[in-house]
Tab-separated table of C-alpha atoms in Angstrom:
chain	number	residue	atom	x	y	z
S	1	MET	CA	35.773	165.810	-37.859
S	2	GLY	CA	36.711	169.024	-36.075
S	3	ARG	CA	35.540	172.357	-37.388
S	4	THR	CA	37.463	173.722	-40.337
S	5	PRO	CA	40.189	176.049	-39.035
S	6	HIS	CA	39.481	179.696	-39.671
S	7	GLU	CA	41.780	182.072	-41.501
S	8	ALA	CA	44.635	182.508	-39.107
S	9	ASP	CA	45.313	186.215	-39.425
S	10	GLU	CA	41.759	187.522	-39.552
S	11	PRO	CA	40.212	189.215	-36.517
S	12	PRO	CA	37.177	187.413	-35.088
S	13	SER	CA	33.981	188.501	-36.780
S	14	ARG	CA	31.598	185.572	-36.654
S	15	PRO	CA	27.967	186.340	-35.864
S	16	GLY	CA	26.968	184.957	-32.508
S	17	GLU	CA	30.554	184.245	-31.354
S	18	TRP	CA	31.528	187.716	-30.213
S	19	PRO	CA	31.169	191.199	-31.664
S	20	GLY	CA	33.982	192.896	-33.504
S	21	PRO	CA	35.994	195.511	-31.633
S	22	SER	CA	34.397	198.821	-30.990
S	23	ALA	CA	35.932	202.006	-32.278
S	24	ALA	CA	37.581	202.548	-28.908
S	25	ALA	CA	38.842	198.984	-28.437
S	26	PRO	CA	42.021	197.587	-29.965
S	27	GLU	CA	41.703	194.914	-32.658
S	28	ARG	CA	41.802	191.455	-31.106
S	29	HIS	CA	42.956	188.295	-32.896
S	30	THR	CA	42.291	184.600	-32.460
S	31	ALA	CA	45.606	183.502	-34.044
S	32	ALA	CA	48.924	183.902	-32.240
S	33	VAL	CA	51.050	183.332	-35.373
S	34	VAL	CA	50.848	185.922	-38.136
S	35	ALA	CA	50.113	184.187	-41.443
S	36	ASP	CA	49.585	185.256	-45.031
S	37	ARG	CA	47.082	183.838	-47.482
S	38	PHE	CA	49.462	181.158	-48.772
S	39	ASP	CA	50.243	179.903	-45.272
S	40	ARG	CA	46.520	179.671	-44.549
S	41	ILE	CA	45.911	177.723	-47.761
S	42	THR	CA	48.724	175.320	-46.840
S	43	TRP	CA	47.209	174.754	-43.395
S	44	HIS	CA	43.696	174.222	-44.779
S	45	ASP	CA	44.948	171.749	-47.398
S	46	THR	CA	47.043	169.847	-44.854
S	47	TYR	CA	44.185	169.752	-42.343
S	48	GLU	CA	41.815	168.338	-44.962
S	49	GLN	CA	44.319	165.684	-46.030
S	50	SER	CA	45.285	164.551	-42.531
S	51	ALA	CA	42.767	162.438	-40.676
S	52	GLY	CA	45.168	162.506	-37.730
S	53	LEU	CA	44.969	166.308	-37.449
S	54	ARG	CA	41.180	166.278	-37.686
S	55	ASP	CA	40.865	163.556	-35.070
S	56	LEU	CA	43.234	165.394	-32.733
S	57	ALA	CA	41.276	168.638	-33.189
S	58	ALA	CA	38.023	166.857	-32.378
S	59	GLU	CA	39.532	165.245	-29.279
S	60	LEU	CA	41.170	168.386	-27.917
S	61	THR	CA	38.057	170.471	-28.489
S	62	GLY	CA	36.509	168.480	-25.656
S	63	ARG	CA	39.233	169.909	-23.382
S	64	HIS	CA	39.575	173.340	-24.899
S	65	ARG	CA	36.980	175.162	-26.946
S	66	HIS	CA	39.609	176.826	-29.141
S	67	ALA	CA	41.804	173.764	-29.708
S	68	THR	CA	41.671	174.013	-33.514
S	69	ASP	CA	43.044	177.562	-33.334
S	70	LEU	CA	45.842	176.200	-31.145
S	71	LEU	CA	46.676	173.434	-33.632
S	72	THR	CA	46.692	175.999	-36.445
S	73	ASP	CA	49.235	178.058	-34.546
S	74	VAL	CA	51.418	175.054	-33.687
S	75	PHE	CA	51.440	173.985	-37.348
S	76	LEU	CA	52.268	177.457	-38.673
S	77	ALA	CA	55.015	177.973	-36.099
S	78	ALA	CA	56.652	174.738	-37.309
S	79	TYR	CA	56.007	175.363	-41.014
S	80	GLN	CA	57.096	178.977	-41.350
S	81	VAL	CA	60.788	179.732	-41.809
S	82	ARG	CA	60.636	182.714	-39.436
S	83	PRO	CA	57.379	182.577	-37.479
S	84	ARG	CA	56.220	185.917	-36.063
S	85	LEU	CA	53.969	186.030	-33.004
S	86	ARG	CA	51.473	188.716	-32.231
S	87	GLU	CA	51.856	190.772	-29.102
S	88	ARG	CA	49.890	189.453	-26.171
S	89	ALA	CA	47.861	192.667	-26.044
S	90	GLU	CA	46.610	191.978	-29.588
S	91	MET	CA	45.068	188.642	-28.623
S	92	ALA	CA	41.456	187.948	-27.796
S	93	THR	CA	41.253	187.163	-24.080
S	94	SER	CA	39.948	183.650	-24.730
S	95	ARG	CA	43.086	182.880	-26.812
S	96	LEU	CA	45.648	183.996	-24.230
S	97	VAL	CA	46.330	180.391	-23.175
S	98	ASN	CA	46.970	179.545	-26.833
S	99	HIS	CA	49.374	182.475	-27.062
S	100	GLU	CA	51.236	181.310	-23.946
S	101	VAL	CA	51.591	177.797	-25.361
S	102	ILE	CA	52.873	179.025	-28.744
S	103	ALA	CA	55.218	181.588	-27.200
S	104	SER	CA	56.672	178.909	-24.926
S	105	LEU	CA	57.224	176.604	-27.922
S	106	VAL	CA	58.784	179.202	-30.209
S	107	GLU	CA	61.136	180.524	-27.535
S	108	SER	CA	62.557	177.096	-26.684
S	109	PRO	CA	65.878	175.976	-28.242
S	110	GLU	CA	64.314	172.567	-28.879
S	111	PHE	CA	61.746	174.169	-31.167
S	112	ALA	CA	64.467	175.908	-33.185
S	113	GLU	CA	66.009	172.487	-33.749
S	114	LEU	CA	62.642	171.069	-34.750
S	115	ARG	CA	62.037	173.827	-37.287
S	116	ARG	CA	65.204	172.860	-39.162
S	117	GLU	CA	63.357	169.686	-40.133
S	118	THR	CA	59.846	171.126	-40.620
S	119	ALA	CA	60.223	174.606	-42.156
S	120	GLY	CA	58.636	174.666	-45.590
S	121	ASP	CA	57.475	171.038	-45.362
S	122	PRO	CA	53.722	170.768	-44.619
S	123	TYR	CA	53.886	167.027	-43.980
S	124	ALA	CA	56.745	167.339	-41.484
S	125	ALA	CA	55.006	170.260	-39.771
S	126	ALA	CA	51.816	168.213	-39.439
S	127	MET	CA	53.822	165.302	-38.102
S	128	ALA	CA	55.352	167.628	-35.511
S	129	VAL	CA	51.854	168.683	-34.402
S	130	LEU	CA	50.781	165.057	-34.020
S	131	ALA	CA	53.982	164.205	-32.156
S	132	LYS	CA	53.096	166.913	-29.627
S	133	ALA	CA	49.598	165.527	-29.054
S	134	ALA	CA	50.261	164.067	-25.594
S	135	ALA	CA	52.034	167.226	-24.450
S	136	LEU	CA	49.226	169.428	-25.753
S	137	ARG	CA	46.700	167.364	-23.817
S	138	GLY	CA	48.755	167.839	-20.666
S	139	MET	CA	49.198	171.586	-21.207
S	140	LEU	CA	45.499	172.092	-21.775
S	141	ASP	CA	44.648	170.075	-18.676
S	142	ARG	CA	47.103	172.081	-16.554
S	143	SER	CA	45.800	175.365	-17.890
S	144	ARG	CA	42.110	174.462	-17.563
S	145	GLU	CA	41.529	176.964	-14.753
S	146	ALA	CA	43.335	179.699	-16.652
S	147	GLN	CA	41.221	178.996	-19.738
S	148	GLU	CA	37.981	179.044	-17.758
S	149	ARG	CA	38.936	182.390	-16.209
S	150	ALA	CA	39.860	183.733	-19.645
S	151	GLU	CA	36.475	182.685	-21.010
S	152	ARG	CA	34.725	184.395	-18.070
S	153	ALA	CA	36.901	187.464	-18.545
S	154	GLU	CA	35.934	187.684	-22.186
S	155	ARG	CA	32.257	187.444	-21.340
S	156	ALA	CA	32.697	190.085	-18.653
S	157	GLU	CA	34.607	192.189	-21.131
S	158	ARG	CA	31.709	192.158	-23.570
S	159	ALA	CA	29.255	193.052	-20.841
S	160	ALA	CA	31.506	195.772	-19.476
S	161	ARG	CA	31.942	197.298	-22.901
S	162	ALA	CA	28.229	197.227	-23.478
S	163	GLN	CA	27.651	198.957	-20.121
S	164	ARG	CA	30.852	201.042	-20.328
S	165	ASP	CA	31.889	199.672	-16.909
S	166	ALA	CA	35.667	200.034	-16.774
S	167	ALA	CA	35.934	198.662	-13.221
S	168	ASP	CA	34.347	195.307	-14.106
S	169	LEU	CA	36.485	195.122	-17.233
S	170	ALA	CA	39.700	195.617	-15.270
S	171	GLU	CA	38.711	193.119	-12.589
S	172	ALA	CA	37.962	190.398	-15.140
S	173	ALA	CA	41.212	190.998	-16.985
S	174	GLU	CA	43.213	190.880	-13.759
S	175	ALA	CA	41.661	187.578	-12.716
S	176	ALA	CA	42.486	186.031	-16.100
S	177	ALA	CA	46.060	187.325	-15.941
S	178	ARG	CA	46.622	185.827	-12.462
S	179	ALA	CA	45.373	182.407	-13.575
S	180	LEU	CA	47.537	182.443	-16.688
S	181	ALA	CA	50.621	183.491	-14.692
S	182	ALA	CA	50.072	180.538	-12.366
S	183	ALA	CA	49.868	178.106	-15.278
S	184	ALA	CA	52.743	179.604	-17.318
S	185	PRO	CA	55.732	177.793	-15.693
S	186	GLY	CA	54.159	174.393	-16.280
S	187	ILE	CA	53.286	175.312	-19.853
S	188	ARG	CA	56.873	176.375	-20.569
S	189	VAL	CA	58.344	173.107	-19.271
S	190	ALA	CA	55.805	171.030	-21.194
S	191	ALA	CA	56.431	173.061	-24.348
S	192	ARG	CA	60.170	172.339	-24.254
S	193	ASN	CA	59.529	168.626	-23.749
S	194	ALA	CA	56.963	168.613	-26.557
S	195	ALA	CA	59.362	170.311	-28.969
S	196	ALA	CA	62.141	167.834	-28.121
S	197	THR	CA	59.800	164.856	-28.613
S	198	ALA	CA	58.529	166.203	-31.931
S	199	ALA	CA	62.058	166.948	-33.170
S	200	GLU	CA	63.132	163.398	-32.418
S	201	ALA	CA	60.087	161.935	-34.208
S	202	VAL	CA	60.617	164.076	-37.301
S	203	ARG	CA	64.364	163.292	-37.383
S	204	GLU	CA	63.710	159.566	-37.096
S	205	GLU	CA	61.277	159.598	-39.995
S	206	ALA	CA	63.642	161.683	-42.137
S	207	ALA	CA	66.472	159.250	-41.386
S	208	LEU	CA	64.168	156.342	-42.249
S	209	MET	CA	63.358	157.863	-45.627
S	210	ARG	CA	67.035	158.537	-46.350
S	211	ALA	CA	67.999	154.985	-45.388
S	212	TRP	CA	65.533	153.588	-47.902
S	213	GLY	CA	66.757	155.932	-50.617
S	214	VAL	CA	63.667	158.164	-50.773
S	215	ALA	CA	64.989	161.531	-51.943
S	216	PRO	CA	63.696	164.797	-50.426
S	217	GLY	CA	62.446	165.905	-53.847
S	218	GLU	CA	60.436	162.707	-54.207
S	219	LEU	CA	58.886	163.276	-50.778
S	220	GLU	CA	57.904	166.846	-51.649
S	221	ARG	CA	56.025	165.620	-54.729
S	222	MET	CA	54.330	162.783	-52.854
S	223	PRO	CA	50.680	163.301	-51.839
S	224	PHE	CA	50.165	163.647	-48.099
S	225	ASP	CA	48.234	160.415	-47.558
S	226	ARG	CA	50.665	158.380	-49.676
S	227	ARG	CA	53.619	159.767	-47.734
S	228	ALA	CA	51.897	158.918	-44.447
S	229	ARG	CA	51.239	155.345	-45.601
S	230	LEU	CA	54.840	154.987	-46.773
S	231	ALA	CA	56.164	156.206	-43.427
S	232	GLU	CA	53.941	153.736	-41.594
S	233	ARG	CA	55.093	150.883	-43.813
S	234	LEU	CA	58.741	151.765	-43.273
S	235	ARG	CA	58.213	151.931	-39.500
S	236	THR	CA	56.392	148.601	-39.266
S	237	GLY	CA	57.727	146.515	-42.177
S	238	ARG	CA	59.798	143.358	-42.002
S	239	LEU	CA	63.126	145.197	-42.158
S	240	ALA	CA	62.078	148.283	-40.162
S	241	ARG	CA	64.561	147.591	-37.379
S	242	TRP	CA	67.396	147.350	-39.897
S	243	ALA	CA	66.871	150.758	-41.529
S	244	GLU	CA	70.075	152.095	-39.987
S	245	LEU	CA	72.058	149.139	-41.402
S	246	ILE	CA	70.506	149.670	-44.845
S	247	GLY	CA	71.399	153.350	-44.739
S	248	ARG	CA	74.986	152.646	-43.708
S	249	PHE	CA	75.339	150.045	-46.461
S	250	ARG	CA	74.128	152.458	-49.113
S	251	GLN	CA	76.416	155.220	-47.857
S	252	MET	CA	79.386	152.865	-47.882
S	253	ALA	CA	78.614	151.750	-51.442
S	254	SER	CA	78.274	155.358	-52.574
S	255	GLY	CA	81.679	156.173	-51.094
S	256	GLU	CA	83.307	153.160	-52.735
S	257	ARG	CA	81.715	154.079	-56.037
S	258	ALA	CA	83.183	157.576	-55.798
S	259	ARG	CA	86.659	156.168	-55.027
S	260	ARG	CA	86.556	153.343	-57.530
S	261	VAL	CA	88.328	155.241	-60.318
S	262	GLU	CA	91.231	156.455	-58.186
S	263	ASN	CA	91.749	153.107	-56.484
S	264	ALA	CA	91.404	150.784	-59.470
S	265	ALA	CA	94.523	148.908	-60.570
S	266	ARG	CA	96.056	150.850	-63.514
S	267	GLU	CA	99.170	152.515	-64.844
S	268	LEU	CA	99.202	156.147	-65.995
S	269	VAL	CA	100.773	156.347	-69.437
S	270	GLY	CA	100.143	159.948	-70.511
S	271	VAL	CA	97.535	162.606	-71.241
S	272	THR	CA	94.728	162.440	-73.777
S	273	LEU	CA	91.594	164.442	-74.684
S	274	GLY	CA	88.021	163.609	-73.777
S	275	ASP	CA	85.038	164.397	-71.517
S	276	ASP	CA	85.532	161.908	-68.643
S	277	LEU	CA	85.378	164.205	-65.601
S	278	SER	CA	86.758	161.474	-63.322
S	279	ARG	CA	90.153	161.676	-65.149
S	280	VAL	CA	90.500	165.439	-65.670
S	281	ILE	CA	94.004	166.666	-64.848
S	282	PRO	CA	94.358	169.237	-62.026
S	283	SER	CA	95.301	172.159	-64.289
S	284	GLU	CA	91.998	171.780	-66.149
S	285	LEU	CA	90.048	171.655	-62.889
S	286	ALA	CA	91.804	174.816	-61.748
S	287	ASN	CA	89.987	176.696	-64.517
S	288	LEU	CA	86.727	176.129	-62.648
S	289	GLY	CA	88.056	178.302	-59.829
S	290	LEU	CA	88.309	181.324	-62.139
S	291	PRO	CA	84.922	182.761	-63.152
S	292	GLU	CA	86.271	184.102	-66.430
S	293	LEU	CA	87.493	180.604	-67.464
S	294	ARG	CA	84.417	178.548	-66.531
S	295	ALA	CA	82.825	179.129	-69.924
S	296	VAL	CA	86.029	177.910	-71.592
S	297	PHE	CA	85.956	174.754	-69.458
S	298	ALA	CA	82.294	174.155	-70.371
S	299	ALA	CA	83.025	174.572	-74.074
S	300	ARG	CA	85.999	172.179	-73.936
S	301	TYR	CA	83.895	169.664	-72.017
S	302	ALA	CA	81.082	169.854	-74.582
S	303	ALA	CA	83.597	169.333	-77.404
S	304	GLY	CA	85.301	166.427	-75.622
S	305	GLU	CA	88.601	168.313	-75.535
S	306	LEU	CA	89.431	168.329	-71.829
S	307	MET	CA	92.902	167.066	-70.953
S	308	LEU	CA	92.596	163.714	-69.195
S	309	TYR	CA	94.973	161.236	-67.614
S	310	GLU	CA	95.407	158.255	-69.927
S	311	SER	CA	95.853	154.885	-68.257
S	312	GLN	CA	96.097	151.232	-69.099
S	313	GLY	CA	95.340	148.037	-67.245
S	314	GLU	CA	92.009	149.293	-65.865
S	315	LEU	CA	89.420	146.869	-64.609
S	316	THR	CA	86.691	146.641	-67.239
S	317	PRO	CA	83.311	147.377	-65.667
S	318	GLY	CA	80.295	145.273	-66.489
S	319	GLN	CA	77.788	146.367	-69.083
S	320	GLY	CA	74.935	143.936	-68.708
S	321	ALA	CA	72.429	143.626	-65.896
S	322	VAL	CA	73.397	143.445	-62.239
S	323	ILE	CA	71.598	140.458	-60.725
S	324	ALA	CA	71.466	139.840	-56.969
S	325	CYS	CA	70.453	136.279	-56.071
S	326	VAL	CA	69.489	136.471	-52.398
S	327	ASP	CA	68.983	133.357	-50.297
S	328	THR	CA	65.776	133.595	-48.240
S	329	SER	CA	65.814	130.114	-46.749
S	330	HIS	CA	64.927	129.525	-43.075
S	331	SER	CA	68.514	129.773	-41.891
S	332	MET	CA	68.868	133.334	-43.266
S	333	TYR	CA	66.539	134.494	-40.499
S	334	GLN	CA	69.264	133.628	-37.991
S	335	ALA	CA	71.017	136.531	-36.266
S	336	GLY	CA	74.773	136.905	-36.292
S	337	PRO	CA	77.161	139.004	-34.190
S	338	GLY	CA	75.580	142.234	-32.994
S	339	GLY	CA	72.089	140.812	-33.445
S	340	VAL	CA	71.979	141.514	-37.201
S	341	SER	CA	70.123	138.833	-39.120
S	342	ARG	CA	71.662	137.272	-42.203
S	343	GLU	CA	68.600	138.306	-44.185
S	344	ALA	CA	68.991	141.948	-43.121
S	345	TRP	CA	72.647	142.017	-44.196
S	346	ALA	CA	71.856	140.327	-47.526
S	347	LYS	CA	68.944	142.645	-48.326
S	348	ALA	CA	70.986	145.726	-47.370
S	349	CYS	CA	73.739	144.563	-49.732
S	350	ALA	CA	71.213	143.922	-52.495
S	351	LEU	CA	69.680	147.389	-52.114
S	352	ALA	CA	73.148	148.927	-52.360
S	353	LEU	CA	73.673	146.901	-55.554
S	354	LEU	CA	70.407	148.344	-56.867
S	355	ASP	CA	71.850	151.823	-56.317
S	356	GLN	CA	75.062	150.730	-58.021
S	357	ALA	CA	73.211	149.491	-61.100
S	358	ARG	CA	71.070	152.610	-61.388
S	359	HIS	CA	74.124	154.849	-61.115
S	360	ALA	CA	75.741	152.948	-63.997
S	361	ARG	CA	72.463	152.907	-66.000
S	362	ARG	CA	72.320	149.135	-65.879
S	363	GLU	CA	69.269	146.971	-65.276
S	364	PHE	CA	68.986	145.490	-61.793
S	365	VAL	CA	67.270	142.198	-61.067
S	366	GLY	CA	66.645	140.898	-57.575
S	367	ILE	CA	66.078	137.133	-57.415
S	368	LEU	CA	64.881	135.814	-54.047
S	369	PHE	CA	65.212	132.055	-53.700
S	370	SER	CA	65.049	129.186	-51.257
S	371	ALA	CA	63.994	125.640	-52.203
S	372	GLU	CA	63.935	124.403	-55.779
S	373	ASP	CA	60.368	125.534	-56.484
S	374	GLN	CA	60.549	128.800	-54.534
S	375	ILE	CA	61.718	131.882	-56.403
S	376	ARG	CA	60.594	135.513	-56.853
S	377	VAL	CA	62.043	137.794	-59.514
S	378	PHE	CA	61.965	141.602	-59.236
S	379	ARG	CA	63.148	143.558	-62.286
S	380	PHE	CA	64.187	147.201	-62.171
S	381	PRO	CA	64.840	148.333	-65.786
S	382	ALA	CA	67.569	150.881	-66.421
S	383	GLY	CA	66.337	154.409	-67.018
S	384	GLN	CA	63.036	153.911	-65.180
S	385	PRO	CA	62.202	155.003	-61.628
S	386	ALA	CA	62.656	152.110	-59.219
S	387	GLY	CA	59.536	153.009	-57.223
S	388	ILE	CA	59.772	152.759	-53.451
S	389	ALA	CA	56.759	150.405	-53.244
S	390	ARG	CA	58.469	147.919	-55.579
S	391	VAL	CA	61.748	148.250	-53.680
S	392	LEU	CA	59.929	147.491	-50.414
S	393	ASP	CA	58.185	144.475	-51.940
S	394	PHE	CA	61.595	143.109	-52.906
S	395	ALA	CA	63.171	143.871	-49.537
S	396	GLU	CA	60.332	142.481	-47.426
S	397	THR	CA	59.701	139.211	-49.302
S	398	PHE	CA	60.943	136.142	-47.426
S	399	LEU	CA	60.251	132.660	-48.774
S	400	GLY	CA	61.561	130.283	-46.087
S	401	GLY	CA	62.252	126.646	-46.880
S	402	GLY	CA	65.466	124.982	-48.036
S	403	THR	CA	68.184	126.072	-50.461
S	404	SER	CA	68.736	125.451	-54.173
S	405	TYR	CA	71.424	127.203	-56.197
S	406	GLU	CA	70.434	125.836	-59.581
S	407	THR	CA	67.011	127.521	-59.724
S	408	PRO	CA	68.087	131.158	-59.140
S	409	LEU	CA	71.323	130.889	-61.124
S	410	THR	CA	69.501	129.321	-64.081
S	411	ALA	CA	66.989	132.194	-63.968
S	412	ALA	CA	69.853	134.716	-63.825
S	413	GLY	CA	71.598	133.088	-66.787
S	414	GLU	CA	68.383	133.128	-68.819
S	415	LEU	CA	67.900	136.837	-68.096
S	416	LEU	CA	71.437	137.627	-69.273
S	417	ALA	CA	70.944	135.463	-72.372
S	418	ALA	CA	67.744	137.347	-73.208
S	419	GLU	CA	69.567	140.649	-72.730
S	420	PHE	CA	72.287	139.456	-75.121
S	421	ASP	CA	69.730	138.342	-77.728
S	422	GLU	CA	67.762	141.620	-77.500
S	423	ALA	CA	70.542	144.181	-77.087
S	424	ALA	CA	73.767	142.250	-77.857
S	425	ARG	CA	74.887	143.237	-74.348
S	426	THR	CA	77.354	141.036	-72.470
S	427	ARG	CA	79.418	141.233	-69.286
S	428	GLY	CA	76.632	141.134	-66.745
S	429	ASP	CA	77.320	140.628	-63.043
S	430	ILE	CA	75.667	138.055	-60.777
S	431	VAL	CA	76.033	138.323	-56.999
S	432	LEU	CA	75.008	135.187	-55.090
S	433	ILE	CA	74.376	135.927	-51.390
S	434	THR	CA	73.767	132.868	-49.236
S	435	ASP	CA	74.579	131.265	-45.904
S	436	ASP	CA	74.078	127.677	-46.944
S	437	GLU	CA	75.739	124.970	-48.966
S	438	CYS	CA	73.966	122.783	-51.509
S	439	GLY	CA	75.018	120.608	-54.394
S	440	VAL	CA	74.604	121.033	-58.145
S	441	THR	CA	74.614	118.334	-60.805
S	442	GLU	CA	77.491	117.853	-63.228
S	443	THR	CA	75.153	118.307	-66.184
S	444	TRP	CA	73.933	121.643	-64.836
S	445	MET	CA	77.507	122.733	-64.090
S	446	ARG	CA	78.600	122.077	-67.659
S	447	GLY	CA	75.726	124.173	-68.985
S	448	TRP	CA	76.529	126.921	-66.475
S	449	ASN	CA	80.152	127.128	-67.559
S	450	ASP	CA	79.134	127.176	-71.229
S	451	ALA	CA	76.778	130.112	-70.550
S	452	LYS	CA	79.531	132.004	-68.711
S	453	ARG	CA	81.910	131.623	-71.644
S	454	ARG	CA	79.275	132.655	-74.206
S	455	LEU	CA	77.858	135.659	-72.334
S	456	GLY	CA	80.995	136.774	-70.493
S	457	PHE	CA	79.280	137.393	-67.156
S	458	ARG	CA	81.009	137.348	-63.780
S	459	VAL	CA	79.768	135.648	-60.619
S	460	PHE	CA	80.522	137.069	-57.178
S	461	GLY	CA	79.766	134.913	-54.165
S	462	VAL	CA	79.058	136.197	-50.652
S	463	ALA	CA	78.930	133.613	-47.855
S	464	VAL	CA	76.972	135.394	-45.104
S	465	GLY	CA	77.687	134.410	-41.534
S	466	ALA	CA	80.030	131.619	-42.634
S	467	PRO	CA	83.639	131.263	-41.438
S	468	ARG	CA	86.172	131.958	-44.158
S	469	ALA	CA	87.520	128.405	-44.042
S	470	ALA	CA	84.053	126.938	-44.584
S	471	ALA	CA	83.582	128.817	-47.866
S	472	ALA	CA	86.844	127.498	-49.313
S	473	ASP	CA	86.709	124.246	-51.330
S	474	SER	CA	82.900	124.472	-51.456
S	475	VAL	CA	80.360	124.455	-54.272
S	476	LEU	CA	80.358	128.252	-53.985
S	477	GLU	CA	84.079	128.276	-54.720
S	478	ALA	CA	83.424	126.347	-57.941
S	479	LEU	CA	80.464	128.503	-58.951
S	480	CYS	CA	81.980	131.916	-58.362
S	481	ASP	CA	84.820	133.863	-59.916
S	482	ASN	CA	85.195	135.862	-56.728
S	483	LEU	CA	84.124	134.618	-53.289
S	484	ARG	CA	84.215	136.366	-49.940
S	485	SER	CA	83.005	135.355	-46.465
S	486	ILE	CA	81.224	137.779	-44.140
S	487	GLU	CA	81.509	136.841	-40.471
S	488	ASP	CA	80.811	140.188	-38.775
S	489	LEU	CA	77.375	141.252	-39.996
S	490	THR	CA	77.642	144.640	-38.285
S	491	ASP	CA	80.548	145.616	-40.564
S	492	VAL	CA	79.196	146.979	-43.848
S	493	HIS	CA	82.743	147.607	-45.082
S	494	ALA	CA	83.409	143.874	-45.232
S	495	ALA	CA	81.901	143.917	-48.734
S	496	ALA	CA	83.386	147.242	-49.820
S	497	ASP	CA	85.556	145.746	-52.547
S	498	LEU	CA	82.427	144.370	-54.230
S	499	PHE	CA	81.366	147.914	-55.095
S	500	ARG	CA	84.734	148.772	-56.574
S	501	VAL	CA	84.581	146.052	-59.205
S	502	ILE	CA	80.872	145.941	-60.177
């Protein structure tokens, strides 16, 4: 492990390293970025938690004696909202290369873009440092001569001060300045490239987290090592290459959910009173635009006396659990148009259904199935955090094998029956997502229809990768109340209507 980074805004004062400034000499610093006590604590904590930072510090120290000071500066420049650099004249001579590197980074437009993602986020700032590792190696290699001259200049400076030899002091400083000037253009180019690379890496990880539904607040509360492991799992997991599809699916479902009320089939019949904000009439909403009337609006909302549109003929939403039965037989691994696998589309749809259920405070159950004896059930109770690890376990499980409808649908029916017995809740929704066709027995079908009548649940079928004509007059048609075929797996909007009725 590299040495523990020193306090970034303290002047050097370690015994045996170099003496403190004399009364006649200006104060010299080893840190290019000005930092307060809280920034230093954040850096120390992050450094101790990140094995990657410690390993990088140990490696770079072999190239550059003051590499840990450099990493401290790079981290703080990314972490602080408005980083402030010391003047070059305030820096210890041996840290002038560090100052040139940091100044080149901070002055680049690419770094300003990077800081939009990293400011105030220690994990993202550390990730930015690690993403710059290759560029830092290159900059230190290119500035090796400048660093050696700076080290010699600092030694000469000490000797000259001890002997009060101004000529030697000036000569050493001039030699160091010439070497640094020669290395500066290369450092500036490398710094811009490093900032662009780091910005891209941080953006990609942020997009990955958003696609999987990990909220920024959840990330901020997550311990550093757990967040690092989660990021690695998301980058390397079974569905890693489909993160963008998953994100688009969830965004589409969220949009459909927001539009569901205004697009549902209904007839306006008048105005009534209540607290349903989705049906508030415009004149009531206008009160929110007047500061003096906002309190009145809040009071009327609390009393359930807002004026609302009254309608009839609305689609009745489900109340019971939302159950996604997802086929994970061998054929689901097959890719469709655009290279999207059937499994990826089905899992993305199921994750959007999980969001749908949680928004409506309904239980979600994911049932993965293939052959008759192959089934995995993942329950996500209403009102409890889903837990990203559990969500990933559900998304990444793939059973292989053949296809059996009876096993997963029987399990789904039993879950809805148990919910009815325990909470007298009916009107659950089952979504069967499959690409295959298999038979069911007449005896089982009679029992299935009896359960549907008793529990009042609906069954939505999604034939993935199957032509529309193939789904018609099939077992799926008999099993489902509502069946749609998805031929273009790159089009997440092909299932949009599903999220307007569940």
